[in-house]
Coordinates of C-alpha atoms and ligand atoms in Angstrom, one line a residue:
X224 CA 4.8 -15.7 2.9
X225 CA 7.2 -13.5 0.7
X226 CA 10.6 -13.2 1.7
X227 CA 12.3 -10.0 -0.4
X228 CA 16.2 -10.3 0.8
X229 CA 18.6 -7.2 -0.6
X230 CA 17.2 -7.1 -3.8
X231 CA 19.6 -5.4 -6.2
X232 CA 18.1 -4.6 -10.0
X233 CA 20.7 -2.8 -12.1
X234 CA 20.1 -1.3 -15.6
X235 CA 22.7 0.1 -17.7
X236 CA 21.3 2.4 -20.2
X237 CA 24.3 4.1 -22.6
X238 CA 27.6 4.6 -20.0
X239 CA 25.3 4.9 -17.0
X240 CA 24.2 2.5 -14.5
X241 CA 20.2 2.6 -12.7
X242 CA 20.1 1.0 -9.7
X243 CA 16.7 0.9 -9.7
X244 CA 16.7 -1.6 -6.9
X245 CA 19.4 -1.1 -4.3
X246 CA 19.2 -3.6 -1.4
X247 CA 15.6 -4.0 -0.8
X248 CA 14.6 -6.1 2.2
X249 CA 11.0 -7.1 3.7
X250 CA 8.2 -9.5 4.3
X251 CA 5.0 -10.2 3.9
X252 CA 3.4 -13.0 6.4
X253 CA 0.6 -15.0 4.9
X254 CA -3.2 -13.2 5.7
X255 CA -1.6 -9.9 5.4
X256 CA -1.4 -6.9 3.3
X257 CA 2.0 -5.3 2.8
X258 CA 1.5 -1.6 1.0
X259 CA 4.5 -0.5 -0.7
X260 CA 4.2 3.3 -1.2
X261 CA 6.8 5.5 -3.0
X262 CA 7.2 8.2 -5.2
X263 CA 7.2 8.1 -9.2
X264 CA 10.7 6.9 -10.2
X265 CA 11.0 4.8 -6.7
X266 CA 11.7 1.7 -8.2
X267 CA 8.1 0.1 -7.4
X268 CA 6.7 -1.6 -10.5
X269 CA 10.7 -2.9 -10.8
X270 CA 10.1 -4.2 -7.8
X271 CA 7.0 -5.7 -9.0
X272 CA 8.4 -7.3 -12.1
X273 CA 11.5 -8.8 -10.0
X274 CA 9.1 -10.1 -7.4
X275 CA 6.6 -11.7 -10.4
X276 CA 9.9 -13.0 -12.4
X277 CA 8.8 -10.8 -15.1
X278 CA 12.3 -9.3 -14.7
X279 CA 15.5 -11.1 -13.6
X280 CA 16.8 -9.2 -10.0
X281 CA 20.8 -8.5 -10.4
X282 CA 21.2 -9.9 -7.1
X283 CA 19.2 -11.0 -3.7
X284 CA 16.8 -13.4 -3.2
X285 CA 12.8 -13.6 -3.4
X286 CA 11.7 -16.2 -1.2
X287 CA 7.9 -17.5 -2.0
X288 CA 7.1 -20.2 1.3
X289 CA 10.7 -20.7 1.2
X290 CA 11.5 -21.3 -2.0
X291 CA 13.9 -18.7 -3.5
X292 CA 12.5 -18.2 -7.0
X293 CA 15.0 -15.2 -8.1
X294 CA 17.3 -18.4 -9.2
X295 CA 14.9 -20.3 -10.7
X296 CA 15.9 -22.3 -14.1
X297 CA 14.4 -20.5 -17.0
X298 CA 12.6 -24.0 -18.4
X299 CA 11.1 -24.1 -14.5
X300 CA 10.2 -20.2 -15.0
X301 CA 6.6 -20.9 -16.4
X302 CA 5.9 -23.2 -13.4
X303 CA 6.9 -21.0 -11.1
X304 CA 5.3 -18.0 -12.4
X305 CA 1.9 -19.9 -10.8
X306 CA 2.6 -19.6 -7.4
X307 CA 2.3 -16.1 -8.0
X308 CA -1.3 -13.9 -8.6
X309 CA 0.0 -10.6 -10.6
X310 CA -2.4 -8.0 -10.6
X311 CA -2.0 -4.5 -12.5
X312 CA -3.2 -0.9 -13.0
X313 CA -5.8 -2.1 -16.0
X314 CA -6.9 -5.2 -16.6
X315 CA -5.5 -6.3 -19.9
X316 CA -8.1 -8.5 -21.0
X317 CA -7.9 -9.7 -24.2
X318 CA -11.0 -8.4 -25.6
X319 CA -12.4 -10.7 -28.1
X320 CA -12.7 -13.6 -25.3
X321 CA -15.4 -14.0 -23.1
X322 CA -15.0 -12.7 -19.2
X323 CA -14.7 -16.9 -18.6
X324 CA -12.7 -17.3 -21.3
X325 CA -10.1 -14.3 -20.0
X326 CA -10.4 -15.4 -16.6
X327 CA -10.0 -19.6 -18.0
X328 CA -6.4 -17.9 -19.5
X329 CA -4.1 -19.6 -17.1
X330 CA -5.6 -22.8 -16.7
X331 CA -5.4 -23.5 -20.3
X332 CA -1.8 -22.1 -20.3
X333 CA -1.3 -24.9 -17.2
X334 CA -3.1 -27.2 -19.6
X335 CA -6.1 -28.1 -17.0
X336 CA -8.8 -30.0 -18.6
X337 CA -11.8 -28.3 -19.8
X338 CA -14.4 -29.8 -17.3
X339 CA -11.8 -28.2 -14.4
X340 CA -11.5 -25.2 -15.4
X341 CA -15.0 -24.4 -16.3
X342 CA -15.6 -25.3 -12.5
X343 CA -13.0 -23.6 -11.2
X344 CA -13.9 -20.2 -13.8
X345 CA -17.3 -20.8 -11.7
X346 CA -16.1 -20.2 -8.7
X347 CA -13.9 -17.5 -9.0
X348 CA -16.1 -15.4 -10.5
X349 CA -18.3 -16.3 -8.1
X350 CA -15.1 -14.8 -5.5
X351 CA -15.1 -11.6 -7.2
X352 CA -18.8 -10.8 -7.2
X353 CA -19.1 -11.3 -11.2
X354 CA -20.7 -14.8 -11.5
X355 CA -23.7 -13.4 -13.8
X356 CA -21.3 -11.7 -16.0
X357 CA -19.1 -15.1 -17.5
X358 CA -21.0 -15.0 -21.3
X359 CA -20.0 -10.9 -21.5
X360 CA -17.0 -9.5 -23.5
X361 CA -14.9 -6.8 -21.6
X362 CA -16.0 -4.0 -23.5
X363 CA -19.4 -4.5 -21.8
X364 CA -17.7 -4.1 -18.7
X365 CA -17.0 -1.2 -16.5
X366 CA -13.5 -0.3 -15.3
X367 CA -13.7 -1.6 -11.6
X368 CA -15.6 -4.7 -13.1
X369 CA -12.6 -5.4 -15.7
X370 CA -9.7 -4.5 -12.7
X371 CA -12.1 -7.7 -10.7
X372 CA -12.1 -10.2 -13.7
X373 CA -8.3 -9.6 -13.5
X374 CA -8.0 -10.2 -10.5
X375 CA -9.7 -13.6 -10.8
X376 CA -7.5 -14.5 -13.4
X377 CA -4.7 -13.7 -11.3
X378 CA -6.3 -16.6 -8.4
X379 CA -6.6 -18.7 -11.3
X380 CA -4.0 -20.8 -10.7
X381 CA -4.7 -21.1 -6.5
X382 CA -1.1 -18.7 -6.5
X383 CA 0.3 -18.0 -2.7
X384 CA 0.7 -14.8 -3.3
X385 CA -0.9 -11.7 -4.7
X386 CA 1.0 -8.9 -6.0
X387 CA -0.6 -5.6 -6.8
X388 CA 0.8 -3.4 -9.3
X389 CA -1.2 0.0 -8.7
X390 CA -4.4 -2.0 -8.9
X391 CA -6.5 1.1 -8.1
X392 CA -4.8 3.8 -9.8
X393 CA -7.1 4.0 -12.9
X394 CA -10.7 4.0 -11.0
X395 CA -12.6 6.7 -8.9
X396 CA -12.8 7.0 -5.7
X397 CA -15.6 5.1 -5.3
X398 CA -14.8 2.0 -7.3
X399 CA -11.5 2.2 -5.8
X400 CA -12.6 1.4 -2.5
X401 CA -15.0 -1.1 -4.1
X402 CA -11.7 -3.1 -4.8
X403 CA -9.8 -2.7 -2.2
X404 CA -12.1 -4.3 -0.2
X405 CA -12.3 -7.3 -2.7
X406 CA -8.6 -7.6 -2.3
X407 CA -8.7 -7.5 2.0
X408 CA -11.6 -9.5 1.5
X409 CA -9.8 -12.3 -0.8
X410 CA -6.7 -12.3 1.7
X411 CA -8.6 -13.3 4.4
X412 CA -10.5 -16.2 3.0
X413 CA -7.6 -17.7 1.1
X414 CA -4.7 -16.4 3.8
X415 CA -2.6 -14.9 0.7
X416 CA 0.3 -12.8 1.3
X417 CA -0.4 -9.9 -0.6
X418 CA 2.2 -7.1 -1.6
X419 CA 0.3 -3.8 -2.8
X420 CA 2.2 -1.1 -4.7
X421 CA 1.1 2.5 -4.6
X422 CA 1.8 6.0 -4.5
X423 CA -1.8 6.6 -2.9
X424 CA -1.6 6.6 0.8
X425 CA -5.6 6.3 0.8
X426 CA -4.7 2.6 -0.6
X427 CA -2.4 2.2 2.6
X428 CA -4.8 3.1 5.3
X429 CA -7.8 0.8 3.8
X430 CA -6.3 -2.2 3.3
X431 CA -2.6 -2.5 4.6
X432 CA -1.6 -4.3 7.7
X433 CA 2.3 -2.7 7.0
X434 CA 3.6 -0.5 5.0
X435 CA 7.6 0.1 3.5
X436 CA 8.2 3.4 1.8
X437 CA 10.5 3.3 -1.0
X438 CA 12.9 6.0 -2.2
X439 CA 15.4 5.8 -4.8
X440 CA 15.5 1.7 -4.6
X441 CA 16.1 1.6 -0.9
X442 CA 13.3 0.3 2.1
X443 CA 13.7 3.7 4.4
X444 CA 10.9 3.1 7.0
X445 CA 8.9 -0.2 7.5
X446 CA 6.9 -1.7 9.9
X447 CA 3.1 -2.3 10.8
X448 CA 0.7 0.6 10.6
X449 CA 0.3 1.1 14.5
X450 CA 4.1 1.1 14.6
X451 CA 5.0 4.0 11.7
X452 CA 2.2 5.8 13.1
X453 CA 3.9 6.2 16.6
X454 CA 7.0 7.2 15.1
X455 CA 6.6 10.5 15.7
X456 CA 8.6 12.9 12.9
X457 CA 8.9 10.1 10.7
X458 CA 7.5 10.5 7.1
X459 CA 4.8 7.8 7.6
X460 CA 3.6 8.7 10.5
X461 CA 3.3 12.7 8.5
X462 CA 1.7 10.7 5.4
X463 CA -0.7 8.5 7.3
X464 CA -1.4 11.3 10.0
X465 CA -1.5 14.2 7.4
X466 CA -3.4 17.7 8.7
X467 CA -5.8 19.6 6.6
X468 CA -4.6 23.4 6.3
X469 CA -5.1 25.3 9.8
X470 CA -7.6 28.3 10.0
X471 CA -5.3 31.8 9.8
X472 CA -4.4 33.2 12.6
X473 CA -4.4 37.2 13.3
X474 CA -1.3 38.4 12.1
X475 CA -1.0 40.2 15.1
X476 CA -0.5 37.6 17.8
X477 CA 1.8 35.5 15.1
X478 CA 4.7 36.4 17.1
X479 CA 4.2 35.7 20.7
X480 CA 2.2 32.0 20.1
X481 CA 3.8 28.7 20.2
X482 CA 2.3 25.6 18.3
X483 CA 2.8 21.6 19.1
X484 CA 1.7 19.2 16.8
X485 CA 0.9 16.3 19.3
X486 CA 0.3 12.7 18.5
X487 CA -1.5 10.2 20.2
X488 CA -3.1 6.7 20.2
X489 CA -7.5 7.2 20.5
X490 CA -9.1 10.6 20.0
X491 CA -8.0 13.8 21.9
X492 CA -8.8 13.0 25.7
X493 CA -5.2 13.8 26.5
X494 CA -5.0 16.9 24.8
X495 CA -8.8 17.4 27.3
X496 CA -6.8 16.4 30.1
X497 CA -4.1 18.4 29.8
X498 CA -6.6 21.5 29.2
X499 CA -8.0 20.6 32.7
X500 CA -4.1 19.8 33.8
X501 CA -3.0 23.7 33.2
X502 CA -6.6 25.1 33.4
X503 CA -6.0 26.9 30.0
X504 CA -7.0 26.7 26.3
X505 CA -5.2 24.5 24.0
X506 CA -7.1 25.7 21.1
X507 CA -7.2 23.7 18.0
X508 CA -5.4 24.8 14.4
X509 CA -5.9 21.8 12.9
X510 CA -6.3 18.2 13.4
X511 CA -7.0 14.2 11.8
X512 CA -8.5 11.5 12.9
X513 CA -7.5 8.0 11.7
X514 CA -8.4 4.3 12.0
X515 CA -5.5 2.5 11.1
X516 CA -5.2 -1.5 12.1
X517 CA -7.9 -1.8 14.7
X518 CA -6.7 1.7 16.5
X519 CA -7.6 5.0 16.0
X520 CA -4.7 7.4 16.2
X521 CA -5.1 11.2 15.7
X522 CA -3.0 14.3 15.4
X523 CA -3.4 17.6 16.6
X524 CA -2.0 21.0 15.8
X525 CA -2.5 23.2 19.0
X526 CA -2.3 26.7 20.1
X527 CA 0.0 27.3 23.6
X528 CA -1.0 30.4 24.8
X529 CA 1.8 32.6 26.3
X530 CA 0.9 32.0 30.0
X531 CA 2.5 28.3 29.2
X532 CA 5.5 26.8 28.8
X533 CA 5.8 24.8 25.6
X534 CA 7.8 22.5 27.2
X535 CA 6.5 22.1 30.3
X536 CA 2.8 21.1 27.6
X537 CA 5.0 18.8 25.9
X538 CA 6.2 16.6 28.9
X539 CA 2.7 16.6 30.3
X540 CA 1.2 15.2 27.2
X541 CA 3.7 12.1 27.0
X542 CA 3.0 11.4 30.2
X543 CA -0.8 11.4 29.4
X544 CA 0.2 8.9 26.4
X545 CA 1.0 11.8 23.5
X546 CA 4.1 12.5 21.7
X547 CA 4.7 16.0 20.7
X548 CA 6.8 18.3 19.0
X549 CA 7.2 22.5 19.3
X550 CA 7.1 24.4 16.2
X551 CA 7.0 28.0 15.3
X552 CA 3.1 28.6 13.1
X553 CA 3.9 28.5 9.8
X554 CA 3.8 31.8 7.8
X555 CA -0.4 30.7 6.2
X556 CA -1.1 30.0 9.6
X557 CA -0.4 33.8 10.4
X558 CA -2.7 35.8 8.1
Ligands
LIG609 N1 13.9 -1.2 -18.4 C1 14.5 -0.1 -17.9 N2 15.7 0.3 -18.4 C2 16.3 1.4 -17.8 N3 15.9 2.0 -16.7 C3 14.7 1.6 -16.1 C4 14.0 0.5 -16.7 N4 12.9 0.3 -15.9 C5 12.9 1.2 -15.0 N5 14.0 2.0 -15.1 C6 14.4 3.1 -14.2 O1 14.4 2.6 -12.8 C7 13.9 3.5 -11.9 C8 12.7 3.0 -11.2 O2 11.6 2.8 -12.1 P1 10.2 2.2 -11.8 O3 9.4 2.0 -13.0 O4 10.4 0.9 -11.0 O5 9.6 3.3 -10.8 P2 8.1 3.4 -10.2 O6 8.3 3.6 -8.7 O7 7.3 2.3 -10.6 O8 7.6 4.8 -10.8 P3 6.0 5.2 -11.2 O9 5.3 5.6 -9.9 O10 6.3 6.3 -12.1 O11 5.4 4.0 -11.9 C9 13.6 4.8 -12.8 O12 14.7 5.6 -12.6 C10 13.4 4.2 -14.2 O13 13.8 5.2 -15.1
LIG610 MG1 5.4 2.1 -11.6

């Protein structure tokens, strides 16, 4: 379990002050996935080097199974520093060393004997679908194949946690999803607590179980996947719900329709029912499906023709379950 409790990181740089880190606050129970997603500039990797004591935090605490290590002595830093798996964007393997030897790093850094850790080098490579590959040198490797030798070197040391710098950022698509499931996978046979940082919200919706979105150093929405989802206008539920471009519409009716973006837990048998309800069209603009933690949630951009009242929709559709909001169609919606 990580514990993050207002996490302050400062930097002064000439006469001004960063705070690149303002407060931060959250958790991450074991055998789960926290994503943290945030812009360029948010204050992510800082929050990454704070949380692997790469970097010292100006203030707040970073609990690890309840052991604060933001205060830990420098002389216990080393120690420490193995309770936690660090994972990021590429691999840095040191490239003269074999994949064992890169992934046997930080046993021989913890000064395990050399029967051990050829044992344990076994298994995890074994773990991350490489055990044929321990006599190859990196450069024989592909990118996702490096990014998985990292990341058994970063269980190397049986840590509690995993954190994820960007651990997808650098692969295609494909690949990408290739590790992401490698890193669910890991989670739930070891129960780790694992913090992921991105700026991809694809990266969220594979592997997350919650998700914080940082902005200028502050936590401004948290909370399980199901939860953001359902907070309708929120800017997690936009990101994880986002709608493709809608068809244009004739110019001509642009200013007598109304459109409602409604929201709703399954697929769109409310927005059916309420079809059936008012005996009318509700005609589609645009719309997403989504699986997110076990539940499929989708949004839908409607027409209301003019024979309905928007409102009258709206009210009808919570009851049936959906959340919804009125909005006048946006000017490439009106061709
Ligand atoms: N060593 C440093 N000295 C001074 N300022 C820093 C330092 N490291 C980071 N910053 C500043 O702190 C803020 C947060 O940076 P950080 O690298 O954590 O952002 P990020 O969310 O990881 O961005 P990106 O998505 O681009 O990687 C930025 O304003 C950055 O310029
Ligand atoms: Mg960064």
């Amino acid at each position: 379990m990580i514990a993050v409790k207002d996490l302050k990181k400062v930097y002064h740089q000439a006469n001004r002050e960063i705070r690149a880190l303002d407060g931060v606050t959250l958790e991450v129970p074991d055998d789960s996935v926290h994503g943290v997603i945030g812009q360029s500039g948010a204050g992510k990797s800082t929050l990454v080097r704070c949380l692997a004591l790469l970097d010292r935090p100006t203030s707040g605490t970073v609990e690890i199974n309840g052991v604060d290590l933001a205060h830990v002595r420098s002389s216990d830093l080393r120690r420490a520093r193995r309770r936690l798996g660090v994972v990021f964007q590429h691999a840095n393997l040191f490239d003269s060393r074999t994949i064992a030897d890169n992934v046997a790093y930080p046993l021989e850094l913890a000064g395990v004997e050399r029967r051990e850790r050829a044992a344990k080098v076994t298994e995890l490579l074994g773990l991350v679908g490489l055990g044929d590959a321990a006599a190859a040198h990196p450069a024989q490797l592909s990118g996702g194949q490096r990014q998985r030798v990292g990341i058994a070197r970063a269980l190397a040391t049986d840590p509690d946690v995993l954190l994820c710098d960007e651990p997808t950022s650098a692969l295609d698509p494909r690949t990408t999803d290739e590790i992401l499931d490698l890193i669910a996978d890991i989670k739930a046979r070891l129960g780790l607590a694992v913090l992921v940082i991105t700026h991809e919200m694809h990266v969220v919706k594979r592997i997350c179980d919650s998700v914080s979105l940082l902005e200028a150093g502050l936590v401004v929405e948290s909370g399980p996947l199901a939860g953001v989802v359902g907070r309708l206008g929120g800017r997690l539920s936009e990101m994880l719900l986002q709608l493709p471009p809608a068809a244009p519409l004739p110019a001509t009716l642009g200013a007598t329709l109304e459109v409602l973006d409604t929201t709703q837990p399954g697929d769109t048998a409310a927005l059916t029912a309420a079809e059936r309800h008012f005996d009318a069209d509700l005609p589609v603009l645009a719309g997403t499906v989504e699986h997110l933690d076990g539940t499929t949630f989708s949004r839908m951009r409607v027409l209301v023709p003019p024979s309905l009242d928007p409102a009258v929709v709206v009210s009808h559709l919570k009851g049936l379950g959906a959340e919804s909001t009125i909005s006048a169609p946006s000017i490439d919606e009106v061709a």
